[in-house]
Amino acid sequence: MAAKIIAKEVRKIYDTPQGEVIALQHFDLEVEEGEFVCIVGPSGCGKSTFLRILAGLEDQTAGQVTIIPGKEPGKPLNNVVFQEYAIFPWKTVIDNVAFGLEMHGMPKQKRLQIARRWLERVGLGRFAQYYPHQISGGMKQRVSIARALANDPEVLLMDEPLGALDAQTRAVLQEELLRIWEETRKTVVYITHSIEEAVLLGDRVFLMTAHPGVNKATFDVDIPRPRTLATQSSREFRQLTLAIWELLKDEVMRAMEAQR
Amino acid sequence: MKKQISWQTLALILASLVLFNGVMLFAHLWQNHWWLGVAVNAALLVALVEYVGRWIPGRFQRIYDLVLAIGFPILLLLVWETMARNNILNPRWFPPPSRIAVALWQLSTQVDKFSHTSLWGRPWLIPQRFLSQGWPGVVALFAEGHVWVTLMRVFVGFVLGAIPGIFVGMLMGMNRTIRTMLDTTMSAVYVLPKIAIFPIVMLMFANPFGEGPKIAVVAISAFFLVAINTMTGVRDIDPVYIQAARNYGANRWQLFRHVIFPGALPVIFAGMRLALGTALIVIVAIEFIRAKKGVGFLTFYYWEVMVTEKMYAGLFVIMFLGVILTYGLQRLERRIMPWR
Ligand SMILES: Nc1ncnc2c1ncn2[C@@H]1O[C@H](COP(=O)(O)OP(=O)(O)OP(=O)(O)O)[C@@H](O)[C@H]1O
Ligand SMILES: [Mg+2]
């Protein structure tokens, strides 16, 4: 397997009126092609910052971040599923999903056809002509996921996509993500604050330290696929989440101390 | 979900209304305690309307709202009518609405001596004019009416101000340097009453008494309101939308067309609503002081010659224009922004 994402010694310093904020320090990460990697860490440790750097939406202060292009020319390198959905309120559901394709100049008929197929796959076929304010939060996040998948990027970057949803909706979407990922096998970097979610979805779990973010430990998730929600009741699942929690606990404590 | 009717409460409210007004009337309290009468009657009226409103089933709620919205001004007019007829209000300064209506009819159907046209022009000449001069003749017939003159000034001025306003506001919203350079100046000029620059604007035109300066002042008023609101609209767009657009490969033009413009549109429209209202205010003020045509001119003229019912007729036409223009803009807003 070839490496798809390489991040070495990444550092990010925000220059604010209150002084410099070190968001990331000595951050290393390597993701292989077709791998599903989860990043877990206490709030404010720089997870979103790293993802934005990876997506090219922000520049790192120092270090190297690369996504290695695939063989297909013209394929977008990465697309982000944002923490805040970020689907456009002024576009219908289907136009939102077709957005990336439209930006690349795909003709209308073709892009709507692809968008419709992805809407069907996330169970929103009936809502194609709705506007975002007419659908629920869970549906909005599905639109956001469909928008990224329809654009078919080399790498999918997801920033706590299910963080704002209620427990039931989250469970349903987790299963959907598992199913879709097992069909597409895309390279995914997935940020979450839930250890259970990370272990359920990921091939590997990266643990980040509190402020400034450094990667503290990596766990391989050897639970066989296909996984379902029932996987969560297996013994190896519980052992792994517990082990991660033991390490994360200190960091959360430290983060809370620091915020006081 | 209909609530139980309580006839007792309803009867109580009605009885209070009758009783209170009876006492006020027979004890001659209106003369010196009219404020008390107005306050109590208003309170009882609201109580009555709200109580009745509770029994209105949901599907008739909108009709009921409409009845209230139209019924209240009619009630006010009725009160005015009675008071003017009974000399409680001096009919010389506050002629009863029925006489204002007659004046409005006269203004619409008769030409006045000084402008040789009516409020709406002389539509009764249309067939004859069409036969002799064709379409241009018909257009000229319309253009001479006071209402159309005012509307034309408002509309042309508004469009001439709003379009550059949107353009400059966009630039200010998107470019920090332009914003920093223009912001103070814009805020300073914005508060200036635009009517105050009318004399100067007159001097800038070859024909100071023509349409040019009037339209220009309307345009200037609209420009600042629209520009400032457009800038706010652009700046208030959540940066996450811009990040998303960039992440999905939008170039500069696409970013503008798919994110910044639609994202700012609600605030742009808010600005245009303000600008349209202001345009009407400004044009009426200008027509008061310097114009030979227009509803504002007509209103002020009849004030000067003390034909107050015609003056009021003019005021009502101005209010009517305001309502129509705002309604039109709202319709446009719903057409252009179906996502709201
Ligand atoms: N634009 C910015 N300017 C200044 N500081 C910033 C900026 N963005 C983030 N930070 C700081 O960088 C640190 C990391 O922020 P980041 O959003 O990456 O955290 P996070 O791990 O995603 O947190 P959460 O789990 O709450 O989303 C925080 O201390 C934050 O205050
Ligand atoms: Mg975050």
XYZ file of C-alpha atoms and ligand atoms in Angstrom:
632
model
C 0.000 0.000 0.000
C 1.219 3.451 -0.945
C 1.078 6.495 1.264
C -1.634 8.947 0.257
C -1.271 11.685 2.838
C 2.003 12.705 4.433
C 2.191 15.320 7.172
C 5.555 15.920 8.797
C 6.506 18.220 11.653
C 3.481 20.412 11.027
C 3.300 23.551 13.087
C 0.580 26.173 13.118
C 0.755 29.403 15.033
C -2.138 31.853 15.011
C -1.115 35.467 15.357
C -3.881 37.035 17.400
C -4.175 40.412 19.134
C -3.824 38.510 22.420
C -0.516 37.056 21.309
C 0.537 33.940 19.482
C -1.563 30.804 19.825
C 0.205 27.554 19.062
C -2.489 25.337 17.573
C -0.282 22.535 16.246
C 3.250 21.472 17.147
C 5.419 18.661 15.760
C 2.379 17.030 14.225
C 3.012 13.893 12.148
C 0.526 11.777 10.261
C 0.717 9.301 7.436
C -2.349 7.826 5.794
C -2.286 5.051 3.256
C -4.363 4.814 0.139
C -7.839 3.504 0.900
C -7.381 3.853 4.635
C -9.995 5.230 7.042
C -8.158 7.191 9.715
C -9.845 8.782 12.710
C -8.398 11.611 14.762
C -9.555 11.950 18.356
C -8.533 14.633 20.798
C -9.839 17.065 23.389
C -11.699 20.137 22.245
C -9.467 22.935 20.997
C -6.426 20.731 20.384
C -6.184 21.724 16.733
C -8.068 18.979 14.904
C -10.029 21.337 12.692
C -6.906 23.385 12.131
C -5.055 20.353 10.825
C -7.944 19.423 8.560
C -8.135 22.914 7.120
C -4.403 22.828 6.416
C -4.784 19.436 4.810
C -7.631 20.797 2.679
C -5.483 23.721 1.585
C -7.855 26.236 3.156
C -5.129 27.481 5.457
C -1.327 27.538 5.382
C 0.822 25.844 7.959
C 3.469 27.907 9.718
C 6.095 25.203 9.243
C 6.337 21.594 8.168
C 5.162 19.638 5.196
C 1.657 18.520 4.240
C 1.076 16.598 1.029
C -1.739 14.695 -0.571
C -0.286 12.528 -3.297
C -2.296 12.842 -6.525
C -3.741 9.723 -8.100
C -3.408 8.520 -11.656
C -6.654 10.028 -12.924
C -5.976 13.566 -14.077
C -8.426 16.277 -13.111
C -9.782 14.417 -10.132
C -10.123 16.751 -7.140
C -7.541 16.047 -4.447
C -9.751 16.486 -1.421
C -13.189 17.553 -0.301
C -14.316 18.512 3.144
C -17.471 17.623 5.046
C -17.612 20.542 7.439
C -18.382 20.492 11.144
C -21.145 23.068 10.479
C -22.560 21.284 7.362
C -21.870 24.399 5.266
C -24.410 23.490 2.621
C -25.677 26.573 0.826
C -29.110 27.730 2.074
C -29.825 29.384 -1.278
C -29.432 26.216 -3.317
C -31.789 23.271 -3.475
C -30.630 19.967 -2.050
C -29.756 18.587 -5.472
C -27.933 21.741 -6.568
C -25.920 21.550 -3.366
C -24.916 17.985 -4.113
C -24.030 18.912 -7.702
C -22.066 21.976 -6.587
C -18.544 20.575 -6.963
C -19.358 19.126 -10.367
C -20.813 22.438 -11.487
C -17.660 24.244 -10.396
C -15.658 21.903 -12.602
C -17.845 22.747 -15.542
C -19.774 19.504 -15.921
C -22.887 19.937 -18.088
C -26.162 20.281 -16.222
C -27.819 17.037 -17.311
C -24.843 14.954 -16.343
C -24.160 16.536 -12.992
C -27.796 16.388 -11.917
C -27.850 12.728 -12.835
C -24.805 12.007 -10.662
C -26.187 14.144 -7.833
C -29.491 12.316 -7.988
C -27.736 8.975 -7.709
C -25.890 10.095 -4.586
C -29.052 11.518 -3.073
C -30.682 8.115 -3.571
C -27.720 6.466 -1.884
C -28.031 8.601 1.234
C -31.794 8.147 1.227
C -32.754 11.684 0.212
C -34.092 11.044 -3.288
C -37.453 12.525 -2.393
C -35.958 15.776 -1.119
C -34.004 16.802 -4.220
C -35.971 20.014 -4.775
C -36.154 21.051 -1.116
C -34.200 23.957 0.314
C -31.935 23.268 3.306
C -34.168 25.147 5.760
C -36.935 22.657 4.972
C -34.970 19.581 6.081
C -33.632 18.369 9.432
C -30.080 18.578 10.741
C -29.383 14.922 10.027
C -30.609 15.349 6.464
C -28.446 18.434 6.011
C -25.371 16.506 7.026
C -26.314 13.754 4.576
C -26.525 16.378 1.852
C -23.086 17.595 2.870
C -21.702 14.046 2.707
C -23.383 13.416 -0.642
C -21.911 16.673 -1.958
C -18.423 15.466 -1.091
C -18.943 11.957 -2.482
C -20.527 13.191 -5.703
C -17.406 15.226 -6.350
C -15.401 11.977 -6.075
C -12.197 13.350 -4.524
C -8.974 11.415 -3.954
C -9.309 12.007 -0.227
C -12.373 12.678 1.892
C -11.892 14.939 4.917
C -14.598 14.917 7.547
C -14.672 17.250 10.548
C -16.973 15.907 13.272
C -19.716 15.402 10.691
C -22.077 13.784 13.164
C -21.117 15.895 16.173
C -24.207 18.080 16.178
C -26.731 15.270 15.737
C -28.835 13.407 18.264
C -27.836 9.878 19.270
C -30.336 8.001 17.078
C -29.649 10.003 13.949
C -25.941 9.625 14.580
C -26.247 5.833 14.859
C -28.163 5.644 11.590
C -25.636 7.808 9.795
C -22.725 5.811 11.216
C -24.140 2.681 9.656
C -24.702 4.511 6.403
C -21.122 5.785 6.408
C -19.822 2.259 7.065
C -21.866 0.871 4.192
C -20.884 3.603 1.735
C -17.231 3.468 2.701
C -17.066 -0.266 2.299
C -18.464 0.188 -1.211
C -16.140 3.038 -2.216
C -12.988 2.432 -0.134
C -11.941 6.044 -0.286
C -9.081 7.437 1.728
C -10.751 9.180 4.657
C -9.517 11.401 7.471
C -12.307 11.594 9.997
C -12.294 13.840 13.037
C -14.503 13.010 15.965
C -14.607 13.539 19.689
C -16.239 10.155 20.224
C -13.855 7.263 20.836
C -16.632 4.767 20.069
C -17.261 6.388 16.713
C -13.540 6.407 15.911
C -13.129 2.715 16.707
C -16.335 1.773 14.919
C -15.446 3.542 11.679
C -11.671 3.661 11.501
C -8.805 1.400 10.474
C -6.565 3.480 12.688
C -7.193 5.960 15.483
C -4.872 8.905 16.110
C -4.919 10.405 19.547
C -3.976 14.080 19.861
C -2.778 15.861 22.965
C -4.391 18.941 24.337
C -3.118 22.306 23.216
C -0.780 22.499 21.425
C -1.803 19.484 19.405
C 0.847 16.814 19.046
C -0.030 13.263 18.130
C 0.267 11.218 21.243
C -0.511 7.672 20.195
C -1.823 5.564 17.340
C -4.097 2.546 17.651
C -4.688 -0.017 14.957
C -8.267 -1.183 14.873
C -8.154 -4.865 13.994
C -11.876 -5.428 14.122
C -12.890 -7.203 10.902
C -15.212 -5.585 8.361
C -17.996 -5.317 7.408
C -18.843 -3.699 10.720
C -22.250 -2.700 11.985
C -23.560 -1.033 15.104
C -23.553 -4.492 16.706
C -19.767 -4.427 16.483
C -19.853 -2.093 19.454
C -20.864 -4.872 21.787
C -17.886 -7.088 20.900
C -15.129 -7.593 23.448
C -12.273 -6.308 21.326
C -14.263 -3.127 20.627
C -14.748 -2.455 24.304
C -11.143 -3.224 25.157
C -9.841 -0.846 22.541
C -12.149 2.036 23.452
C -11.204 1.610 27.089
C -7.491 1.655 26.279
C -7.885 4.829 24.240
C -9.988 6.441 26.941
C -7.281 5.760 29.545
C -4.834 7.811 27.495
C -7.307 10.493 26.423
C -8.528 11.076 29.966
C -5.293 12.798 31.014
C -5.454 15.032 27.988
C -9.017 16.089 28.615
C -8.085 16.896 32.203
C -5.129 18.940 31.011
C -7.257 20.739 28.468
C -9.784 21.635 31.137
C -7.082 22.844 33.513
C -5.648 25.011 30.774
C -8.998 26.590 30.042
C -9.566 27.595 33.639
C -57.965 23.065 18.363
C -60.820 25.424 19.208
C -61.086 26.830 22.670
C -64.348 26.846 24.598
C -66.458 29.928 24.054
C -67.247 31.977 27.083
C -70.158 34.229 26.243
C -69.982 35.806 29.656
C -66.519 37.238 29.061
C -67.507 38.491 25.651
C -70.629 40.110 27.057
C -68.544 41.649 29.818
C -66.186 43.281 27.360
C -69.039 44.578 25.198
C -70.915 45.863 28.236
C -67.800 47.668 29.467
C -67.437 49.324 26.083
C -71.008 50.555 26.036
C -71.037 51.566 29.681
C -67.738 53.407 29.547
C -68.626 55.384 26.448
C -72.075 56.162 27.856
C -70.605 57.588 31.028
C -67.967 59.532 29.098
C -70.658 61.004 26.846
C -73.297 61.917 29.401
C -70.886 63.229 31.986
C -69.249 65.398 29.291
C -65.903 63.920 30.107
C -64.647 63.747 26.520
C -63.815 67.418 26.361
C -61.186 67.435 29.087
C -60.387 63.720 29.438
C -60.262 62.618 25.825
C -56.935 60.877 26.428
C -58.604 58.649 29.005
C -61.388 57.879 26.552
C -58.963 56.993 23.796
C -56.803 54.822 26.040
C -59.659 52.843 27.587
C -61.492 52.395 24.290
C -58.302 51.205 22.603
C -57.615 48.735 25.419
C -61.186 47.368 25.349
C -61.078 47.111 21.575
C -57.852 45.101 21.659
C -59.310 42.862 24.353
C -62.427 42.282 22.271
C -60.591 41.567 19.038
C -58.134 39.248 20.730
C -60.878 37.386 22.536
C -62.824 36.858 19.335
C -59.587 35.871 17.641
C -59.197 32.922 19.991
C -62.293 31.283 18.538
C -61.212 31.706 14.963
C -60.153 28.283 13.687
C -56.607 28.051 12.339
C -57.600 27.935 8.694
C -59.489 31.237 8.961
C -56.713 32.910 10.941
C -55.195 34.590 7.904
C -58.528 35.957 6.799
C -59.147 37.267 10.289
C -55.708 38.928 10.265
C -56.566 40.529 6.946
C -59.886 41.790 8.312
C -58.052 43.351 11.255
C -55.362 44.902 9.078
C -57.939 46.503 6.812
C -60.626 47.024 9.426
C -58.576 49.145 11.805
C -57.713 51.925 9.352
C -61.367 51.948 8.246
C -62.369 52.350 11.871
C -59.973 55.252 12.229
C -61.440 56.878 9.130
C -64.959 56.395 10.514
C -64.000 58.032 13.799
C -62.410 60.885 11.902
C -65.535 61.246 9.742
C -67.882 61.458 12.736
C -65.652 63.838 14.609
C -65.260 66.152 11.654
C -68.989 66.148 10.916
C -69.810 67.035 14.493
C -67.255 69.789 14.583
C -65.205 68.049 17.232
C -62.396 68.299 14.729
C -62.254 71.525 12.768
C -63.339 70.409 9.263
C -61.347 73.212 7.734
C -58.064 71.575 8.800
C -59.352 68.015 9.099
C -62.000 67.604 6.405
C -64.016 64.380 6.761
C -62.637 61.450 4.723
C -65.767 61.390 2.576
C -64.916 64.849 1.307
C -61.304 63.813 0.797
C -62.580 60.914 -1.304
C -64.624 63.290 -3.424
C -61.557 65.507 -3.787
C -59.556 62.485 -4.861
C -62.175 61.705 -7.485
C -62.048 65.269 -8.765
C -58.270 65.209 -8.877
C -58.438 62.004 -10.903
C -61.079 63.019 -13.407
C -60.678 66.747 -13.875
C -57.704 68.650 -15.192
C -56.491 71.508 -13.075
C -56.002 74.974 -14.430
C -52.281 75.228 -13.857
C -50.994 71.852 -15.071
C -53.754 70.886 -17.500
C -53.666 67.283 -16.383
C -55.096 65.111 -13.614
C -53.434 62.830 -11.076
C -53.238 60.023 -13.611
C -52.950 62.040 -16.770
C -55.828 62.216 -19.231
C -56.605 58.570 -20.020
C -59.928 59.564 -21.606
C -57.957 60.975 -24.509
C -56.180 57.699 -25.219
C -58.264 56.466 -28.207
C -58.187 59.815 -29.935
C -54.467 60.325 -29.265
C -53.659 56.815 -30.413
C -55.371 57.418 -33.734
C -53.608 60.711 -34.321
C -50.120 60.045 -32.909
C -49.833 56.306 -32.267
C -48.066 54.810 -29.231
C -45.749 57.765 -28.531
C -48.823 59.904 -28.096
C -50.296 57.483 -25.573
C -47.065 57.360 -23.607
C -46.928 61.140 -23.561
C -50.480 61.207 -22.207
C -49.486 59.015 -19.320
C -46.230 60.780 -18.649
C -48.034 64.034 -17.922
C -50.051 62.717 -14.942
C -48.782 63.723 -11.499
C -48.652 60.166 -10.160
C -46.665 58.892 -13.119
C -44.267 61.790 -12.926
C -43.574 61.035 -9.278
C -43.350 57.303 -9.885
C -40.969 57.818 -12.776
C -38.695 59.992 -10.642
C -38.721 57.477 -7.813
C -38.186 54.502 -10.068
C -35.459 55.909 -12.310
C -33.666 57.472 -9.353
C -33.922 54.279 -7.361
C -32.536 52.100 -10.148
C -29.770 54.577 -10.977
C -28.760 54.605 -7.315
C -29.274 50.971 -6.372
C -27.243 49.391 -9.169
C -24.018 51.291 -8.481
C -24.847 50.924 -4.779
C -24.816 47.153 -5.073
C -21.613 47.325 -7.095
C -19.723 49.580 -4.681
C -21.121 47.722 -1.659
C -19.870 44.443 -3.116
C -16.405 45.900 -3.639
C -16.378 47.275 -0.106
C -17.534 43.972 1.311
C -14.966 41.888 -0.530
C -11.922 44.132 -0.453
C -10.496 45.287 2.835
C -8.514 48.160 1.368
C -11.483 49.656 -0.463
C -13.599 49.222 2.638
C -11.126 50.947 4.933
C -10.751 53.825 2.516
C -14.452 54.393 1.893
C -16.108 53.455 5.169
C -15.709 56.726 7.094
C -16.607 58.863 4.107
C -19.664 56.770 3.350
C -20.885 56.871 6.932
C -20.424 60.631 7.029
C -22.267 61.313 3.772
C -24.893 58.738 4.660
C -26.258 60.758 7.584
C -26.471 63.946 5.531
C -30.113 64.743 4.670
C -29.987 64.387 0.903
C -32.477 67.170 0.408
C -29.780 69.497 1.744
C -27.579 68.874 -1.290
C -30.407 69.509 -3.752
C -29.415 73.166 -4.419
C -25.860 72.129 -5.276
C -27.065 69.273 -7.449
C -29.302 71.718 -9.319
C -26.258 73.741 -10.266
C -24.537 70.708 -11.684
C -27.145 70.230 -14.375
C -27.548 72.177 -17.581
C -31.232 72.560 -16.817
C -31.478 73.046 -13.044
C -35.276 72.959 -13.153
C -35.571 69.786 -15.233
C -35.848 66.193 -14.175
C -32.074 65.685 -13.899
C -31.351 67.109 -10.443
C -34.496 65.589 -8.899
C -33.664 62.121 -10.130
C -30.026 62.599 -9.146
C -30.879 63.363 -5.531
C -33.151 60.325 -5.322
C -30.357 58.225 -6.820
C -27.818 59.548 -4.332
C -30.107 58.750 -1.406
C -30.716 55.221 -2.676
C -27.054 54.703 -3.473
C -25.768 55.123 0.071
C -28.449 52.979 1.688
C -27.983 50.172 -0.792
C -24.182 50.379 -0.739
C -23.917 50.254 3.044
C -26.388 47.397 3.315
C -24.727 45.440 0.523
C -21.390 45.769 2.267
C -22.910 44.518 5.520
C -24.544 41.641 3.672
C -21.280 40.560 2.098
C -19.374 40.838 5.358
C -21.988 38.836 7.266
C -21.689 35.781 5.042
C -20.479 32.900 7.166
C -16.840 32.282 6.132
C -17.511 28.554 6.147
C -19.539 28.978 2.920
C -16.602 30.672 1.268
C -14.276 27.910 2.464
C -16.684 25.294 1.158
C -16.889 26.978 -2.240
C -13.119 27.192 -2.495
C -12.743 23.594 -1.394
C -15.098 22.504 -4.140
C -13.037 24.314 -6.746
C -14.891 27.598 -7.271
C -12.872 30.277 -9.036
C -13.274 33.945 -8.206
C -16.202 34.543 -10.503
C -17.969 31.349 -9.378
C -17.368 32.285 -5.755
C -19.064 35.591 -6.408
C -21.961 34.216 -8.412
C -22.727 31.152 -6.294
C -21.878 32.300 -2.783
C -21.234 35.979 -2.196
C -24.085 37.385 -4.257
C -26.852 35.023 -3.098
C -25.459 35.093 0.441
C -25.682 38.872 0.608
C -29.009 39.114 -1.201
C -31.297 39.157 1.864
C -29.472 42.146 3.332
C -29.292 43.822 -0.083
C -33.058 43.584 -0.279
C -33.426 45.012 3.211
C -31.339 47.938 2.009
C -33.431 48.328 -1.131
C -36.624 48.421 0.934
C -35.194 51.258 3.002
C -33.924 52.966 -0.134
C -37.301 52.805 -1.858
C -39.049 54.357 1.136
C -36.399 57.042 1.359
C -36.656 57.700 -2.369
C -40.345 58.452 -1.979
C -39.743 60.727 1.010
C -37.000 62.592 -0.815
C -38.955 63.086 -4.020
C -42.015 64.403 -2.208
C -39.813 66.848 -0.298
C -38.229 68.012 -3.538
C -41.598 68.351 -5.224
C -42.702 70.501 -2.320
C -39.976 73.015 -2.912
C -39.211 72.885 -6.598
C -41.376 71.158 -9.179
C -44.167 71.882 -11.594
C -45.555 68.358 -11.540
C -45.837 65.430 -9.182
C -47.948 64.359 -6.234
C -45.755 66.262 -3.801
C -46.169 69.436 -5.823
C -49.939 68.946 -5.990
C -50.158 68.388 -2.253
C -48.178 71.483 -1.437
C -50.027 73.582 -3.978
C -53.408 72.781 -2.425
C -51.981 73.522 0.981
C -50.909 76.960 -0.234
C -54.335 77.700 -1.694
C -56.014 76.210 1.377
C -58.025 73.515 -0.362
C -57.294 71.105 2.435
C -59.333 68.142 1.210
C -57.291 68.079 -1.974
C -54.129 68.359 0.068
C -55.203 65.332 2.068
C -56.061 63.527 -1.132
C -52.461 64.110 -2.202
C -51.169 62.776 1.113
C -53.266 59.641 0.731
C -51.959 59.090 -2.779
C -48.394 59.331 -1.433
C -49.153 56.744 1.253
C -50.779 54.532 -1.344
C -47.698 54.781 -3.560
C -45.522 53.795 -0.603
C -47.627 50.717 0.087
C -47.700 49.674 -3.579
C -43.953 50.116 -4.070
C -43.083 48.166 -0.921
C -45.477 45.412 -1.910
C -43.958 45.213 -5.382
C -40.477 44.911 -3.955
C -41.658 42.169 -1.591
C -43.085 40.221 -4.500
C -39.818 40.587 -6.358
C -37.947 39.448 -3.255
C -39.981 36.272 -3.009
C -39.455 35.576 -6.689
C -35.694 36.057 -6.532
C -35.106 34.372 -3.167
C -37.340 31.293 -3.052
C -35.158 29.748 -0.363
C -36.308 32.070 2.391
N -8.623 31.656 13.182
C -8.077 31.462 14.387
N -7.415 32.472 15.006
C -6.856 32.282 16.221
N -6.876 31.135 16.890
C -7.498 30.092 16.335
C -8.137 30.193 15.053
N -8.684 28.997 14.746
C -8.399 28.194 15.791
N -7.690 28.846 16.736
C -7.176 28.271 17.993
O -6.472 27.112 17.681
C -6.764 26.081 18.579
C -7.264 24.850 17.853
O -8.521 25.133 17.239
P -9.331 24.043 16.427
O -10.563 24.676 15.908
O -8.436 23.416 15.442
O -9.711 23.005 17.571
P -10.515 21.621 17.465
O -9.617 20.557 17.901
O -11.125 21.483 16.125
O -11.643 21.827 18.551
P -13.149 21.276 18.549
O -13.084 19.829 18.899
O -13.791 22.064 19.644
O -13.723 21.532 17.213
C -7.758 26.636 19.571
O -7.068 27.016 20.735
C -8.313 27.843 18.900
O -8.616 28.827 19.846
Mg -13.132 21.530 15.339
